[in-house]
Amino acid sequence: MNNQSPIGIFDSGIGGLTVLKSLMQKMPKETYIYFGDTAHVPYGNKSKEVVIKYSLKICNFLVAKKVKLIIVACNTSSSLAITILKTKLSIPIIDVINPMKFYIQSNKHLNKIGIIGTHNTISSNAYNQVILSVNDKITIYSTACPLFVPIIEEGLENHEIAYIMVKKYLEPLIRQNIQILILGCTHYPIIKNTIMKTIPNNIYIIDSAENTANYVLNYLQKNDMLAETIIKELVCYVSDESRHFEQFAKEYLQLPNLRLKTIQI
Ligand code: DGL
């Protein structure tokens, strides 16, 4: 392994592509290997043991591909599996929840925050721990939005059904006069337009992608791990065939020649 080795990144499905896009914009010289666990999506309502089992299998697959670093581009896996992953693996692992610390640190005026995520992420309280460790004066209102991931995986994020669900899930949070809404699931930036059209425009929406990309860049710089020459290759693996994944990834990343490989883990 050296600085030119690829960065591994995974999620249960297409959600992690929102993080990958930010990484590719911020660090265009890096090579990336993406894994979408399309055979097992969604992770959000599976047991902790199962999420850990799948996450470990994917990480071992990425380690075998000789990645220099793994980014857990899934909030559910970041909240349930990160401790085990860090103990079992000998390469650096970065999750998508901790980098939120820096956003909270630099926004001292915040006192009412809304968080949405999967059932697992919300009930783990992982975001609450990170946020309150920086500022314990903040009041956090959170709610699980379990139907968002299936809606997004089906490509229905702009359909009427998405508006109905956004309204249903977000109304209680809006009533609390939150200042910002954290999209605590890497799939949710894909439904952001529908959310923006539904909630008052004074609520600022933030997601895991940009904070994580900043954090990764800083980490690679500090540890002298940045790639120097452009190879700019991306290989995407999925654990089961998914037409929507391929079409979405090509359009979203603007890579019409993207290679998609199916591999069972
Ligand atoms: N994108 C994921 C997350 O950030 C996974 C959602 C799911 O599979 O339920 O939580």
XYZ file of C-alpha atoms and ligand atoms in Angstrom:
275
model
C 0.000 0.000 0.000
C 1.178 3.520 -0.800
C -0.215 7.012 -1.481
C -1.412 5.914 -4.925
C -3.468 3.067 -3.426
C -7.238 3.517 -3.759
C -9.651 4.774 -1.129
C -12.410 2.277 -0.270
C -15.911 3.583 0.373
C -19.141 1.731 1.073
C -22.830 2.015 1.803
C -25.867 -0.252 1.706
C -26.782 1.148 -1.716
C -26.643 4.393 -3.705
C -26.499 6.678 -0.642
C -22.710 6.632 -0.288
C -22.430 8.040 -3.812
C -23.372 11.431 -2.287
C -20.217 11.218 -0.159
C -18.159 9.861 -3.055
C -19.181 12.819 -5.231
C -17.883 15.296 -2.639
C -14.676 13.272 -2.229
C -14.096 13.222 -5.986
C -14.622 16.983 -6.201
C -12.311 17.713 -3.272
C -9.676 15.067 -4.046
C -9.730 14.504 -7.822
C -6.336 12.787 -7.881
C -7.457 9.887 -5.701
C -8.586 6.513 -7.011
C -11.801 5.199 -5.462
C -13.386 1.794 -5.044
C -17.067 1.973 -4.133
C -19.121 -0.885 -2.718
C -22.928 -0.721 -2.631
C -24.490 -3.606 -0.728
C -27.541 -3.778 -3.008
C -28.283 -7.377 -1.947
C -28.905 -6.264 1.635
C -30.205 -2.688 1.426
C -31.745 -1.255 3.634
C -29.509 -1.470 6.704
C -31.673 0.975 8.639
C -33.990 -1.548 10.242
C -31.696 -4.591 10.468
C -30.229 -5.809 13.755
C -26.909 -4.460 14.981
C -25.292 -7.920 14.562
C -26.347 -8.126 10.924
C -25.183 -4.573 10.098
C -21.818 -5.370 11.722
C -21.556 -8.665 9.793
C -22.206 -7.054 6.385
C -19.973 -4.048 7.147
C -17.088 -6.316 8.160
C -17.436 -8.454 5.035
C -17.342 -5.361 2.815
C -14.335 -3.940 4.675
C -12.453 -7.237 4.305
C -13.246 -7.182 0.581
C -11.898 -3.618 0.301
C -8.792 -4.487 2.333
C -8.124 -7.355 -0.109
C -8.258 -4.712 -2.882
C -5.387 -2.984 -1.045
C -7.156 0.266 -0.192
C -5.214 2.747 1.952
C -8.264 3.943 3.863
C -11.948 3.026 4.226
C -14.789 5.523 4.447
C -17.964 4.184 5.990
C -20.331 6.277 3.843
C -23.351 4.964 5.700
C -24.679 6.563 8.863
C -26.321 3.321 9.982
C -23.080 1.392 9.773
C -21.212 4.382 11.246
C -23.487 4.338 14.292
C -23.594 0.576 14.860
C -20.394 -0.944 13.483
C -17.621 1.634 13.651
C -16.107 0.512 16.989
C -15.837 -3.130 15.853
C -14.520 -2.142 12.419
C -11.793 -0.042 14.024
C -10.754 -2.903 16.312
C -10.767 -5.594 13.638
C -9.062 -3.720 10.809
C -5.539 -2.434 10.668
C -6.089 0.376 8.151
C -7.632 3.794 8.955
C -11.458 3.876 8.982
C -13.404 7.132 8.786
C -17.112 7.358 9.568
C -19.616 10.012 8.455
C -20.930 11.074 11.879
C -17.837 12.324 13.739
C -16.933 14.981 11.138
C -20.193 16.769 12.126
C -18.288 17.854 15.252
C -16.410 20.464 13.229
C -19.577 21.952 11.807
C -21.074 22.310 15.304
C -17.807 23.796 16.612
C -17.808 26.508 14.007
C -21.535 27.332 14.371
C -21.801 28.432 17.979
C -25.173 30.147 17.511
C -26.987 26.822 17.131
C -29.399 25.824 19.894
C -32.145 23.820 18.164
C -31.218 21.083 15.732
C -33.341 18.549 13.884
C -31.884 15.214 12.803
C -33.393 12.642 10.474
C -31.996 9.205 9.725
C -32.819 5.514 9.702
C -34.391 3.807 12.737
C -30.981 2.400 13.680
C -29.115 5.714 13.407
C -31.738 7.654 15.360
C -32.110 5.086 18.149
C -28.317 4.712 18.502
C -28.100 8.386 19.586
C -24.746 8.590 17.779
C -25.429 12.125 16.482
C -26.628 13.316 19.898
C -23.373 12.123 21.476
C -21.193 13.871 18.916
C -23.180 17.132 18.969
C -23.563 17.349 22.755
C -19.864 16.596 23.275
C -19.195 19.907 21.500
C -22.123 21.967 22.824
C -24.368 20.578 25.546
C -26.707 23.580 25.361
C -28.164 22.387 22.056
C -31.632 20.832 22.052
C -31.912 18.002 19.546
C -35.141 16.800 17.947
C -34.800 13.650 15.910
C -37.015 11.395 13.913
C -36.573 8.232 11.851
C -37.726 8.297 8.223
C -37.691 4.584 7.310
C -39.490 4.934 3.976
C -37.015 7.422 2.483
C -34.372 4.812 1.579
C -36.743 2.489 -0.350
C -38.262 5.535 -2.108
C -34.778 6.752 -3.117
C -33.525 3.290 -4.132
C -36.567 3.090 -6.441
C -35.769 6.500 -7.961
C -39.024 8.026 -6.640
C -37.477 10.980 -4.753
C -39.392 13.564 -6.835
C -42.657 11.617 -6.985
C -45.811 12.624 -5.118
C -45.249 9.766 -2.680
C -41.962 11.381 -1.611
C -43.755 14.692 -0.850
C -46.367 12.885 1.243
C -43.723 11.089 3.288
C -41.493 14.161 3.699
C -44.495 16.076 5.045
C -45.489 13.288 7.394
C -42.014 12.734 8.832
C -40.876 16.367 9.023
C -43.938 18.207 10.321
C -43.234 17.445 14.010
C -39.640 18.713 13.625
C -40.713 21.905 11.841
C -43.111 22.678 14.708
C -40.082 22.795 17.048
C -38.591 25.755 15.171
C -35.326 23.996 14.412
C -32.541 26.141 12.897
C -30.881 23.386 10.905
C -31.865 19.947 9.683
C -29.127 17.328 9.587
C -29.634 14.669 6.922
C -28.264 11.785 9.002
C -28.419 9.265 6.183
C -26.230 9.423 3.105
C -29.233 8.600 0.897
C -31.109 11.739 1.938
C -29.243 14.374 -0.124
C -30.940 12.643 -3.087
C -34.369 13.623 -1.704
C -33.149 17.099 -0.649
C -35.081 19.005 -3.345
C -38.341 17.525 -2.145
C -37.422 18.340 1.465
C -36.494 21.920 0.524
C -39.822 22.458 -1.202
C -41.670 21.215 1.882
C -39.952 22.873 4.855
C -39.665 26.623 5.636
C -36.712 28.144 3.796
C -35.117 29.521 6.965
C -34.187 25.949 7.992
C -30.702 25.240 6.713
C -30.093 21.681 5.507
C -26.765 19.973 6.004
C -25.564 16.485 5.170
C -22.626 14.156 5.803
C -20.997 14.557 2.403
C -19.119 17.841 2.548
C -18.074 17.591 6.209
C -16.746 14.094 5.608
C -14.843 15.115 2.473
C -13.197 17.999 4.377
C -12.302 15.646 7.184
C -10.790 13.052 4.793
C -8.737 15.695 2.971
C -7.383 16.974 6.257
C -6.610 13.416 7.410
C -4.723 12.520 4.221
C -2.746 15.786 4.323
C -1.824 15.379 7.977
C -0.702 11.793 7.492
C 1.095 12.442 4.227
C -1.184 10.015 2.365
C -2.453 12.134 -0.549
C -2.132 10.674 -4.052
C 0.147 12.726 -6.284
C -0.557 11.637 -9.834
C -3.952 11.501 -11.454
C -5.212 8.009 -12.220
C -8.834 9.012 -11.738
C -10.336 5.595 -11.933
C -13.491 4.508 -10.193
C -14.633 0.947 -9.854
C -18.088 0.341 -8.429
C -19.032 -3.001 -6.926
C -22.551 -4.053 -6.009
C -23.568 -7.230 -4.199
C -26.594 -7.793 -6.452
C -27.672 -6.563 -9.857
C -29.437 -3.219 -9.726
C -30.399 -1.333 -12.846
C -31.278 1.805 -10.941
C -27.874 1.828 -9.220
C -25.995 1.790 -12.502
C -28.137 4.420 -14.197
C -28.167 6.666 -11.124
C -24.396 6.379 -10.506
C -23.561 7.245 -14.131
C -25.790 10.325 -14.111
C -25.077 11.491 -10.572
C -21.296 11.193 -10.893
C -21.371 12.221 -14.567
C -19.382 9.173 -15.532
C -21.155 7.559 -18.515
C -18.438 4.913 -18.829
C -18.569 3.856 -15.196
C -17.706 0.192 -14.694
C -20.087 -1.721 -12.441
C -19.216 -5.171 -11.150
C -21.468 -7.551 -9.287
C -19.840 -9.592 -6.555
C -21.403 -11.628 -3.774
C -20.033 -11.131 -0.302
N -27.220 5.319 3.460
C -27.401 4.695 4.694
C -27.260 5.554 5.889
O -26.570 6.552 5.784
C -28.116 3.399 4.775
C -29.586 3.453 4.791
C -30.189 2.076 4.821
O -29.641 1.179 4.184
O -31.222 1.910 5.493
O -27.762 5.286 6.942
